[in-house]
mmCIF file of C-alpha atoms and ligand atoms in Angstrom:
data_model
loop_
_atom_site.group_PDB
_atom_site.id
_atom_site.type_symbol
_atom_site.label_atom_id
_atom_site.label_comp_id
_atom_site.label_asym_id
_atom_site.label_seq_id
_atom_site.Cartn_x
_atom_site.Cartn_y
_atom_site.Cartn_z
ATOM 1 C CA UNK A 547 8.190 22.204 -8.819
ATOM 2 C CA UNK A 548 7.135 19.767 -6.202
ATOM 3 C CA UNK A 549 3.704 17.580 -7.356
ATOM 4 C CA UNK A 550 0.725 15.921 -5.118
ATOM 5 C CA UNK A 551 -0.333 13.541 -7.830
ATOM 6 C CA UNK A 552 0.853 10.806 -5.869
ATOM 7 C CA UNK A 553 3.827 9.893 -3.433
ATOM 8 C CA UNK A 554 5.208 8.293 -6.192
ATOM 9 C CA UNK A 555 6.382 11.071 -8.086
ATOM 10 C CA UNK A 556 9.094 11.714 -5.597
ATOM 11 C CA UNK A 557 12.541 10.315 -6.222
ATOM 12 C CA UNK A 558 14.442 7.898 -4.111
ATOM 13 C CA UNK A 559 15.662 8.922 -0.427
ATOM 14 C CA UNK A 560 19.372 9.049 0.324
ATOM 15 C CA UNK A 561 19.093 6.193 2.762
ATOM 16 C CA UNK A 562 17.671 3.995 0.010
ATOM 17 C CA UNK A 563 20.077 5.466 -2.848
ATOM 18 C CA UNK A 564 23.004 4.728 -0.268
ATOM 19 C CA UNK A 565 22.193 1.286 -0.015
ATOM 20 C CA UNK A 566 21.404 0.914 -3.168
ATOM 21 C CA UNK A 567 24.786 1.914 -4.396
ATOM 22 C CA UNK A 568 26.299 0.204 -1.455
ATOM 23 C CA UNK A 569 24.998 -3.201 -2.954
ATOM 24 C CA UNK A 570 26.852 -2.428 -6.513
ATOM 25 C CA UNK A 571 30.365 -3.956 -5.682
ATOM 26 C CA UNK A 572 31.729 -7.085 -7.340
ATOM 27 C CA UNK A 573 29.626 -10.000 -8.035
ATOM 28 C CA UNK A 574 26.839 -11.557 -6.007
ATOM 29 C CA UNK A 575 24.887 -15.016 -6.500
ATOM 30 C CA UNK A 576 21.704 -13.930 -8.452
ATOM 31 C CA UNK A 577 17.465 -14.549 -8.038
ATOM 32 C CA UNK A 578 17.803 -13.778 -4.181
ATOM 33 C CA UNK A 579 20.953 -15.886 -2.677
ATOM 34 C CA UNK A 580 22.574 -13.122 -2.071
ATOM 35 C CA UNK A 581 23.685 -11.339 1.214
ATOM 36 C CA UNK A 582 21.197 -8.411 1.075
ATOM 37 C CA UNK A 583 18.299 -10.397 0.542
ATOM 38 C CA UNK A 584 19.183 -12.550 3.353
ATOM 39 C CA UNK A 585 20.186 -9.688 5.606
ATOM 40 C CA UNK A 586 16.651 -7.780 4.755
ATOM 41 C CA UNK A 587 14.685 -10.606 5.336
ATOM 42 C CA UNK A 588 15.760 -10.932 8.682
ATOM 43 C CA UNK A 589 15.357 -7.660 8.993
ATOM 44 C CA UNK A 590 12.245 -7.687 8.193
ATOM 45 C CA UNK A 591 11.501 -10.868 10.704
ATOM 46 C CA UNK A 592 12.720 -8.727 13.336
ATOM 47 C CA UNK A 593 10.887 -5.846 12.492
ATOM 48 C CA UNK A 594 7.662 -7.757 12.502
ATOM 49 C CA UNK A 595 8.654 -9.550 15.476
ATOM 50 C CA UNK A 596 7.686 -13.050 14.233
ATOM 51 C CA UNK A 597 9.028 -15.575 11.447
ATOM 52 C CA UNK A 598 7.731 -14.604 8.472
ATOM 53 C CA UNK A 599 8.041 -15.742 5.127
ATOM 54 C CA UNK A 600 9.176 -12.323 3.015
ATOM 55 C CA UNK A 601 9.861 -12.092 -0.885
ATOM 56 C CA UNK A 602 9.845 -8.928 -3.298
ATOM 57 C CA UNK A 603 8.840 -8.225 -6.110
ATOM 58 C CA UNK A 604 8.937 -5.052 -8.644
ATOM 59 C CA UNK A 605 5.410 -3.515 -8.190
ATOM 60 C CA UNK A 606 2.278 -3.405 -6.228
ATOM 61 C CA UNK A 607 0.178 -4.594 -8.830
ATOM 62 C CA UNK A 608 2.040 -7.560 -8.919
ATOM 63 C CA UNK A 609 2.586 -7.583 -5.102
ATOM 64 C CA UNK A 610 -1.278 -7.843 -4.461
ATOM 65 C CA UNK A 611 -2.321 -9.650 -7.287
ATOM 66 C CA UNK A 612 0.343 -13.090 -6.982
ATOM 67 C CA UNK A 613 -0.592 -12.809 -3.050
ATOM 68 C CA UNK A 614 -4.301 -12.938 -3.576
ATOM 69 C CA UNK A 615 -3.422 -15.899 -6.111
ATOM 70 C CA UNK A 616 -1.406 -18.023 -3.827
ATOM 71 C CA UNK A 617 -4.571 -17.467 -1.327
ATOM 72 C CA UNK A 618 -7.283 -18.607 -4.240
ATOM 73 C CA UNK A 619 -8.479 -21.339 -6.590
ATOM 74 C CA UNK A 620 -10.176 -19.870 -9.631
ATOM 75 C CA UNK A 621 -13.332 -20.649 -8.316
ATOM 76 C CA UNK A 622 -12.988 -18.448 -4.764
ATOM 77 C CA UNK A 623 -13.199 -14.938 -4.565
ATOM 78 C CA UNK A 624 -12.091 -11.983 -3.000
ATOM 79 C CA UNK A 625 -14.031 -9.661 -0.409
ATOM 80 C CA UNK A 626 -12.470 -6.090 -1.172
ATOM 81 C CA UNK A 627 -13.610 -2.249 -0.580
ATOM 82 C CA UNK A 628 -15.433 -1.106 -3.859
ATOM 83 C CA UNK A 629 -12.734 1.680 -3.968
ATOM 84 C CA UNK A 630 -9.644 -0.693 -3.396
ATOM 85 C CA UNK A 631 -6.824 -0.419 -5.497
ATOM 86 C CA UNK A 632 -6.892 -4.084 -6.482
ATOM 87 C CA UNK A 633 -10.881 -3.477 -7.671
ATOM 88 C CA UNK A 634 -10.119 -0.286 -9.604
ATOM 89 C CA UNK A 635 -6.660 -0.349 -10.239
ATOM 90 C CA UNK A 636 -4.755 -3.261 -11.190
ATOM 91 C CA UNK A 637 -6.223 -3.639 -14.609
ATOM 92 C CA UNK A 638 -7.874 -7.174 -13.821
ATOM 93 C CA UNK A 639 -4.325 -8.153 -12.733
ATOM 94 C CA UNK A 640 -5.783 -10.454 -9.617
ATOM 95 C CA UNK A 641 -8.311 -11.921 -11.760
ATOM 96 C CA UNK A 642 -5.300 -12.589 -14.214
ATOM 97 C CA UNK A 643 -3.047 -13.944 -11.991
ATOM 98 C CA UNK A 644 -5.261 -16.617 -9.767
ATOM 99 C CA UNK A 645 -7.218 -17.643 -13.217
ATOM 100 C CA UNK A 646 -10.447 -15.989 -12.528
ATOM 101 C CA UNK A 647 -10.768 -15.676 -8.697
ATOM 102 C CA UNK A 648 -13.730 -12.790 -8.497
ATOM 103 C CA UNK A 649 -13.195 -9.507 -6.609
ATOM 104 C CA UNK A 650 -16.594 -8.659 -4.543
ATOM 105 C CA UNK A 651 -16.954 -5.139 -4.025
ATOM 106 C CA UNK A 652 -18.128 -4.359 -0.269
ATOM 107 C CA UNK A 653 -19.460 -0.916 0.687
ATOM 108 C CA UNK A 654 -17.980 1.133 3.730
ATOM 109 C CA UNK A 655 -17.736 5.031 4.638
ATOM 110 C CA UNK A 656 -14.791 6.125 4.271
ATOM 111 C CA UNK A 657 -12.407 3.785 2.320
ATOM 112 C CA UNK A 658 -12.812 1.386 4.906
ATOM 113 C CA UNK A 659 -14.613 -2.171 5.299
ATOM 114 C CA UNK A 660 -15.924 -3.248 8.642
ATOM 115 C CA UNK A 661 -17.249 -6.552 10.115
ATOM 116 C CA UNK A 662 -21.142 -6.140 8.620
ATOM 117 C CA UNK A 663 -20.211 -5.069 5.430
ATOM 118 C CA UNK A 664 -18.138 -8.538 4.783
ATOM 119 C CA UNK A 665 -20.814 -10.090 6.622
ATOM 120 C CA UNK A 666 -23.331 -9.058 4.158
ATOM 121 C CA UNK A 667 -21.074 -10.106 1.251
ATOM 122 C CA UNK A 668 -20.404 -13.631 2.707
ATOM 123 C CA UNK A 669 -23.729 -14.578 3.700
ATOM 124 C CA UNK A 670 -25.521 -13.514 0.403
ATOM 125 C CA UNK A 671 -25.304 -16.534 -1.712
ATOM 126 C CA UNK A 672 -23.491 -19.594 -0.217
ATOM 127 C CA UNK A 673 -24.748 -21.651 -3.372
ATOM 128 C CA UNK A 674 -22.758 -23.071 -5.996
ATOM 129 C CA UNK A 675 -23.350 -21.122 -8.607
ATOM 130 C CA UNK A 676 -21.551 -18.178 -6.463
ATOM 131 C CA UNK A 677 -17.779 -17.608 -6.018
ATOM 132 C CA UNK A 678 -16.622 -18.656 -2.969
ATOM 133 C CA UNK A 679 -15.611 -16.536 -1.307
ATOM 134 C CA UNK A 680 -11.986 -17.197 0.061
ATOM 135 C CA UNK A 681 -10.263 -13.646 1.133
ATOM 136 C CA UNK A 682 -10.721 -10.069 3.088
ATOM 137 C CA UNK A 683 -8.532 -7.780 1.483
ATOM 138 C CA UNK A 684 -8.204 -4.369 3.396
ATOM 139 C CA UNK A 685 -6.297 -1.375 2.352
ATOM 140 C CA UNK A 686 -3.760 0.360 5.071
ATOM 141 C CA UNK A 687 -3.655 3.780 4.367
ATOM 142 C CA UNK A 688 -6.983 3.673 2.745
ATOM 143 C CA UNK A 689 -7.524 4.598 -1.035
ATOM 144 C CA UNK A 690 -8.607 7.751 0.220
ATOM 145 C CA UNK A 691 -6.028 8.577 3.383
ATOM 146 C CA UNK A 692 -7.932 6.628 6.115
ATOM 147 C CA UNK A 693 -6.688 4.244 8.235
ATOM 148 C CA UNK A 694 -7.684 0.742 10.438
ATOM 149 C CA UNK A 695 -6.916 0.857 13.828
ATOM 150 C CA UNK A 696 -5.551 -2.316 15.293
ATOM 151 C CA UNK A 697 -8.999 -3.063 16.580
ATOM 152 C CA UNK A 698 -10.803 -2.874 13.200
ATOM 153 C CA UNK A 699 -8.509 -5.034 11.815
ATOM 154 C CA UNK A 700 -8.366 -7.568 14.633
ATOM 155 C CA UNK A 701 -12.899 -7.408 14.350
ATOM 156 C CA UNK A 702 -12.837 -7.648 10.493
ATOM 157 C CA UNK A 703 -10.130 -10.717 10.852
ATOM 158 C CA UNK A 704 -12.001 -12.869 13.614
ATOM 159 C CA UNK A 705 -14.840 -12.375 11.201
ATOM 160 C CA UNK A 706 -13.315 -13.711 8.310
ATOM 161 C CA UNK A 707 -11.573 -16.662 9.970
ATOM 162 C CA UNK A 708 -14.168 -17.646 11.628
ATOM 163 C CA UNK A 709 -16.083 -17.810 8.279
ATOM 164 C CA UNK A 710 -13.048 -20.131 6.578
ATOM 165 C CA UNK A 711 -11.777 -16.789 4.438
ATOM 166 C CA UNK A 712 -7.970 -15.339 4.976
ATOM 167 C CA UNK A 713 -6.649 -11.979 5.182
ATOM 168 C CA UNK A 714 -4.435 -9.907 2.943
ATOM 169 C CA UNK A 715 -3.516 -6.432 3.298
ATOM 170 C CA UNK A 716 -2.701 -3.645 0.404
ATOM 171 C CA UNK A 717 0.054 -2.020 2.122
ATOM 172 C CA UNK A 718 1.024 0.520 -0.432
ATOM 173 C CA UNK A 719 0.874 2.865 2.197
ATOM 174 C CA UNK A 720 1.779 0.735 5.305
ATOM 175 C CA UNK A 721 4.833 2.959 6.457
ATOM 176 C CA UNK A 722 2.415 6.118 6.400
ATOM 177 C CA UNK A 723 0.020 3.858 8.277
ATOM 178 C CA UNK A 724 2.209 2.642 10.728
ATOM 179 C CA UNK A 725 3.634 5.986 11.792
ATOM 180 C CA UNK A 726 0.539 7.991 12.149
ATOM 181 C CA UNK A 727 -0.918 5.241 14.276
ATOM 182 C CA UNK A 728 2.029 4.479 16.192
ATOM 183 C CA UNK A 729 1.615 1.269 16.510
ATOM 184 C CA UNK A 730 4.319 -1.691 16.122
ATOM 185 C CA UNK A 731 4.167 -3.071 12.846
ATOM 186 C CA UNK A 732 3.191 -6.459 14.288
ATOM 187 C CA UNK A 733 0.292 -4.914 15.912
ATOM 188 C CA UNK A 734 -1.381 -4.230 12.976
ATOM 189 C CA UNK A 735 -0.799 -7.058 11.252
ATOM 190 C CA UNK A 736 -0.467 -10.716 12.265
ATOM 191 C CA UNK A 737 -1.842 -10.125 16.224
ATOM 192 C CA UNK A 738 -4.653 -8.494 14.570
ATOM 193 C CA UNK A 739 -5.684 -11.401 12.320
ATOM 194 C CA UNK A 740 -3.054 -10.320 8.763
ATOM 195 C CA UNK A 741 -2.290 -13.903 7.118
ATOM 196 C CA UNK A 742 -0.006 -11.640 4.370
ATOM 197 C CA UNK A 743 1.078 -8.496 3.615
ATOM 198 C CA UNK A 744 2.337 -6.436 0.414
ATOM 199 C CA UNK A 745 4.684 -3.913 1.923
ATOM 200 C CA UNK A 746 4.811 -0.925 -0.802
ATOM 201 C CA UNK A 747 8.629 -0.036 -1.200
ATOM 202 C CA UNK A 748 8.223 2.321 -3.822
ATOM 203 C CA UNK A 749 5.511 5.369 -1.768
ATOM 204 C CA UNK A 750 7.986 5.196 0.587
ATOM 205 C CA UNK A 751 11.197 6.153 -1.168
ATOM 206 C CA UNK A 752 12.636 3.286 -2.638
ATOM 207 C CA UNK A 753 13.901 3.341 -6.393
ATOM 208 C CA UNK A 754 11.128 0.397 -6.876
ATOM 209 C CA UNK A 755 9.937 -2.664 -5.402
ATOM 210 C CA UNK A 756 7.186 -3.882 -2.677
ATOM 211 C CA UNK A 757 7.650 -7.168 0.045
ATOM 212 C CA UNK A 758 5.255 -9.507 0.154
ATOM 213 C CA UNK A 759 5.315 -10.766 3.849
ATOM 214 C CA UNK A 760 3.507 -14.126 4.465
ATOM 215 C CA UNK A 761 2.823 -14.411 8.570
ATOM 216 C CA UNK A 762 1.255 -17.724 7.791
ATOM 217 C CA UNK A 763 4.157 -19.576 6.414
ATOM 218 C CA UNK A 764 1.833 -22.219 4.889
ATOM 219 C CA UNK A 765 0.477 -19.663 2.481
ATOM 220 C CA UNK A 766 3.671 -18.922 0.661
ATOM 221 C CA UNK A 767 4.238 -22.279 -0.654
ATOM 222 C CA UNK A 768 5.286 -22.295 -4.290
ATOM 223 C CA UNK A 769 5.492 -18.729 -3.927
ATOM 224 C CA UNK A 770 8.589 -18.178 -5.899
ATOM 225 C CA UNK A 771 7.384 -19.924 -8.529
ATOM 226 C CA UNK A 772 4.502 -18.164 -8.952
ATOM 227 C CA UNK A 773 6.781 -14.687 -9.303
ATOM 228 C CA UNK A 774 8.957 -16.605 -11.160
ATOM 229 C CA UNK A 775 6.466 -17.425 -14.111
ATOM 230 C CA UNK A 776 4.635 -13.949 -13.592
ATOM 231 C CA UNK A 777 8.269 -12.228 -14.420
ATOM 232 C CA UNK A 778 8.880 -11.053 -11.218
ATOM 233 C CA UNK A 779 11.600 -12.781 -9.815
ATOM 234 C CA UNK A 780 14.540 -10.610 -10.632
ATOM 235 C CA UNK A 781 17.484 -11.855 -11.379
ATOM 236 C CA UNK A 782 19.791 -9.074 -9.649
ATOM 237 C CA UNK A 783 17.492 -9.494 -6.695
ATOM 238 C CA UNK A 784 19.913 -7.599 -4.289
ATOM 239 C CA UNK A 785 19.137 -4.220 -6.564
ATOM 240 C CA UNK A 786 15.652 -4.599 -4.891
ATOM 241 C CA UNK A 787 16.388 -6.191 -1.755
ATOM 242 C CA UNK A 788 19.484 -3.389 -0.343
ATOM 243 C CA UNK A 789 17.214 -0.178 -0.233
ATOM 244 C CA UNK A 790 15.245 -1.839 2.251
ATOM 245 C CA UNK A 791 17.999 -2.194 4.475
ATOM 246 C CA UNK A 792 19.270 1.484 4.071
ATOM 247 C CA UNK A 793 15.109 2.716 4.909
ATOM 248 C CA UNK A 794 14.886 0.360 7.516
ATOM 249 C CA UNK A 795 17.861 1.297 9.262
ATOM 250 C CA UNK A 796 17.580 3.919 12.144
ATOM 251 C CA UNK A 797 13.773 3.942 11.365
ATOM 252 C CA UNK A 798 14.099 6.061 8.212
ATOM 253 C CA UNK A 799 11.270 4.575 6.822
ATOM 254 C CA UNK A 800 8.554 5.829 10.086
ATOM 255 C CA UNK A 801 11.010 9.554 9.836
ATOM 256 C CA UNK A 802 9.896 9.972 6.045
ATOM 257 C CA UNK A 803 6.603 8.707 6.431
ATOM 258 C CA UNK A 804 5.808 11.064 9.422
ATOM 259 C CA UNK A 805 7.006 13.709 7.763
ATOM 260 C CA UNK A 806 4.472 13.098 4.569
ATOM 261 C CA UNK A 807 1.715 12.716 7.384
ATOM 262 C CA UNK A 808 2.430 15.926 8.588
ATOM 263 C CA UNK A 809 2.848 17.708 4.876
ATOM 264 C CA UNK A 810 -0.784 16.332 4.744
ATOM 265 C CA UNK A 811 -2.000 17.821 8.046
ATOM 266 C CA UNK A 812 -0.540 21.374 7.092
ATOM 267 C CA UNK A 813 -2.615 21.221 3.732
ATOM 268 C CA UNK A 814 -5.515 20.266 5.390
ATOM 269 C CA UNK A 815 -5.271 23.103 7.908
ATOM 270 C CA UNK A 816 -4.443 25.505 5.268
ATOM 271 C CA UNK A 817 -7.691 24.351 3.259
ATOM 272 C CA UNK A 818 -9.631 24.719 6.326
ATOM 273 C CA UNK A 819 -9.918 28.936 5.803
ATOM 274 C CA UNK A 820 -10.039 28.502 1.905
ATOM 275 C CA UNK A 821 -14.166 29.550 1.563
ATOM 276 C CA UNK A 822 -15.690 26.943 -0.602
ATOM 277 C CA UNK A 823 -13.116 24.256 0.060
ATOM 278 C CA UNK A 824 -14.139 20.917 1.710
ATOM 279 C CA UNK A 825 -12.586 17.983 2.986
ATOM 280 C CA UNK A 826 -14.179 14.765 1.496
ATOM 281 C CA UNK A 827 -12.092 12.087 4.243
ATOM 282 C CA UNK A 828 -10.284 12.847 7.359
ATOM 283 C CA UNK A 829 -6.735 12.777 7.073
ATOM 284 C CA UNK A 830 -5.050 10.149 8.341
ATOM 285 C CA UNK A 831 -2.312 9.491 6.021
ATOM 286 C CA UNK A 832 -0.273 11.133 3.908
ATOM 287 C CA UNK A 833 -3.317 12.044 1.696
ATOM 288 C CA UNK A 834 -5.990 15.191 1.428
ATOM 289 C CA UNK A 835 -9.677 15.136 -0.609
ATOM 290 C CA UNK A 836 -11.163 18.369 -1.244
ATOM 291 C CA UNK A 837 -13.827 19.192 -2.681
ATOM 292 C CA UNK A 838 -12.831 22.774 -4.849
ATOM 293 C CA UNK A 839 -14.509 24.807 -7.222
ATOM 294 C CA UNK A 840 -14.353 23.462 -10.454
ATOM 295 C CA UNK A 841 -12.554 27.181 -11.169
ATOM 296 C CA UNK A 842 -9.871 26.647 -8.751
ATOM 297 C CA UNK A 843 -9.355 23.191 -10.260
ATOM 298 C CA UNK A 844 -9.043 24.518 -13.499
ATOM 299 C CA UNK A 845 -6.672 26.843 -12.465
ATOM 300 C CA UNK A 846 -4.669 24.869 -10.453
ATOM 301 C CA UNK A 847 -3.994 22.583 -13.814
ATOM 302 C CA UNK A 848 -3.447 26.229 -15.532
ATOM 303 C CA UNK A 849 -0.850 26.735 -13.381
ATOM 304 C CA UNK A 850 0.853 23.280 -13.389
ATOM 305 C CA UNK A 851 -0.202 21.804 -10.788
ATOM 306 C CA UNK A 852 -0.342 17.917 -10.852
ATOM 307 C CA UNK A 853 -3.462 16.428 -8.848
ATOM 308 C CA UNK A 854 -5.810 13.496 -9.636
ATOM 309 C CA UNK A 855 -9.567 13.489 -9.636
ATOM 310 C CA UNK A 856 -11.092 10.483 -9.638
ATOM 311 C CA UNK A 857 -13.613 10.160 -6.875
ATOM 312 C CA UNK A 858 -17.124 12.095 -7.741
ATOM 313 C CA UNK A 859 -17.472 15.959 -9.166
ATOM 314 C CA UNK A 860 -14.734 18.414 -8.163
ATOM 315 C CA UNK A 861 -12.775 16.433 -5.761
ATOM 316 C CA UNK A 862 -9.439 16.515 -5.915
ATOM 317 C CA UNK A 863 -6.269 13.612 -4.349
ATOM 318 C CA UNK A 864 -3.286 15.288 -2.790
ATOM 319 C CA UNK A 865 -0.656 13.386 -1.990
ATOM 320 C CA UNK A 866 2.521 14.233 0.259
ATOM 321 C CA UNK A 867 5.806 12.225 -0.770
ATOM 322 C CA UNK A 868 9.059 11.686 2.011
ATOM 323 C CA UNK A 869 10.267 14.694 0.741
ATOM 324 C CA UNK A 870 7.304 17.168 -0.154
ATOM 325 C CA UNK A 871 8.902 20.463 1.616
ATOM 326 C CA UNK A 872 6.157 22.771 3.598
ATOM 327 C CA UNK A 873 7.110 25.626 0.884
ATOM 328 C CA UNK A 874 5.344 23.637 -1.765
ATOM 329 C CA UNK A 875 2.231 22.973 0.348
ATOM 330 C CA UNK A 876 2.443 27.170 0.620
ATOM 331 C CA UNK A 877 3.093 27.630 -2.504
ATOM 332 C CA UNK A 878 -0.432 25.500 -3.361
ATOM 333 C CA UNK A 879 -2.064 26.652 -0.612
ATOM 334 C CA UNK A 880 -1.048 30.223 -1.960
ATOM 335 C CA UNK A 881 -3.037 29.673 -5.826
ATOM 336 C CA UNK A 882 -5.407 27.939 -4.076
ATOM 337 C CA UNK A 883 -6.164 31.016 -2.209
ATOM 338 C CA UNK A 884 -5.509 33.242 -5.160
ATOM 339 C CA UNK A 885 -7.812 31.435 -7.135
ATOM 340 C CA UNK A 886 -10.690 31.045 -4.646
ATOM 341 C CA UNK A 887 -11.258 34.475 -4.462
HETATM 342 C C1 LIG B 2261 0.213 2.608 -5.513
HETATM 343 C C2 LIG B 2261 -0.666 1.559 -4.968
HETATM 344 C C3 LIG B 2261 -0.429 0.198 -5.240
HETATM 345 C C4 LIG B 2261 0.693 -0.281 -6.127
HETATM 346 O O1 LIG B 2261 0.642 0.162 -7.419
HETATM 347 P P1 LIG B 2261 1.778 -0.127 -8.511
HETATM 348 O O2 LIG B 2261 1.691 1.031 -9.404
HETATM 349 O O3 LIG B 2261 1.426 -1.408 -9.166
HETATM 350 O O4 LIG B 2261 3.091 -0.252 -7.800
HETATM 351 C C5 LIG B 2261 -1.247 -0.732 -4.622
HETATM 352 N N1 LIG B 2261 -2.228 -0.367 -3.797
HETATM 353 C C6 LIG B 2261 -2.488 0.919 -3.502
HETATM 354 C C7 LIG B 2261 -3.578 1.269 -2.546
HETATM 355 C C8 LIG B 2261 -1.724 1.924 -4.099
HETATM 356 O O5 LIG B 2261 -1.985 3.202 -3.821
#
């Protein structure tokens, strides 16, 4: 049985298992001199289009939280969406990792920030007794399946530079991002205004691990050592490194990610005729709210389905993984039916 917990449920895809097994022959100089974190970095340069500054570590959490360090003194903080991943999700882990930096929660319809709403948060206090603040963070795919065009991005970023603050971006979700806009990965980022970016590995299929992409090569000094003393610089860095080049190859990654876009559309259509069913977000991504009748949701969970709900009463996350077939988004659409009636 197939799950919509979250993407990452879903295994590894062959073209990241391939490489990954690829990468397991003889010995190979350790903590990232090796050939496959060479070759993926340039990879990644290319895919990017510009001469970044790329390293990897195991997880998102870490991912977001050492970049929004290396952007931060303890004494700055951070300008997020009050339903970001870093705010709710990360277990304090930024505050943790740049000594204290404070996350400032911004309000915005539908997952997203937008010029005012930083606005408002930067020009409340500029006194001393307030955090500094120091750094936009925006979330692409949303927390809740939205996106930012390349426009929103670009308005948000002039904003922020022109107020002396930098730019991250949560990219857990980037792939899905990516190909449902259909934009060029360099659009999105550093033309619209991205200083760095934490490329999730795992949502899309790897076996683990996330890029952290610096377009502003200033940014990423003393970078290693700061995954080095947080435990994430591994030490058989190709492991991490080699699935990248097997998803990046041939554009696997933007194949699997449109496919989980689409798995998301056909739920959505298929929730359109269930009576008392209600999207809570547009789709964008590779993600579907709904509000459902608290019996359906019961039922669902009788049943064994796997779903989270964490965002008001009766709504319910659905995610779609590379490799979540159309017969399981039947076969929930099915007891969602069965149990609506
Ligand atoms: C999954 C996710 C992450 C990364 O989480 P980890 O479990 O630490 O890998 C980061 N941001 C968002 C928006 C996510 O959905």
């Amino acid at each position: 049985m197939q799950h919509f917990a979250s993407d990452n449920y879903a295994g590894i895809c062959p073209e990241a298992l391939r490489a990954f097994l690829g990468a397991n022959e003889g010995h190979a100089p350790a903590y990232g001199d090796d050939e496959w974190t060479r070759r993926v970095s340039e990879r990644l340069r290319k895919l990017f289009a510009t001469d970044c500054d790329v390293y990897f570590v195991f997880n998102g959490t870490a991912a977001n939280s050492l970049a929004l360090a290396s952007l931060c003194q303890s004494y700055h903080s951070v300008i997020c969406h009050e339903l970001a991943h870093v705010a709710t999700d990360e277990c304090g882990g930024p505050e943790f990792f740049s000594n204290g930096s404070k996350l400032l929660p911004a309000r915005g319809v539908g997952g997203k920030l937008t010029p005012d709403g930083v606005l408002e948060v930067i020009a409340r206090r500029s006194d001393i007794h307030y955090p500094k603040p120091r750094v936009v963070t925006l979330t692409q795919a949303t927390e809740v399946g939205t996106l930012y065009h390349p426009s929103e991005v670009a308005a948000i970023a002039e904003l922020a530079h022109g107020k002396g603050l930098r730019v991250h971006m949560d990219g857990a979700r980037f792939a899905n991002a990516v190909a449902s806009l259909g934009v060029s990965p360099a659009d999105i980022t550093w033309r619209a205004g991205v200083d760095v970016l934490c490329f999730g590995g795992t949502k899309m299929g790897l076996p683990m691990g996330e890029a952290v992409v610096f377009f502003d090569r200033r940014l990423s000094e003393d970078f290693a050592w700061r995954c080095k003393q947080a435990g994430q610089l591994a030490s058989k860095m190709r492991f991490l490194a080699a699935p990248w080049l097997g998803i990046l190859e041939d554009d696997a990654w933007l194949h699997h990610a449109r496919h989980a876009n689409a798995m998301a559309q056909r739920l959505a259509a298929g929730l359109a005729s269930v009576p008392g069913a209600e999207l809570l977000f547009p789709v964008e991504a590779n993600g579907v709210f709904a509000n459902l009748p608290a019996a359906v949701l019961d039922g669902l969970r009788v049943r064994g389905w796997r779903y989270y709900t964490f965002i008001g009463a009766g709504g319910a996350r659905f995610m779609c993984a590379w490799d979540t077939r159309p017969e399981s988004v039947d076969a929930l659409l099915k007891d969602i039916r069965a149990l609506s009636v």
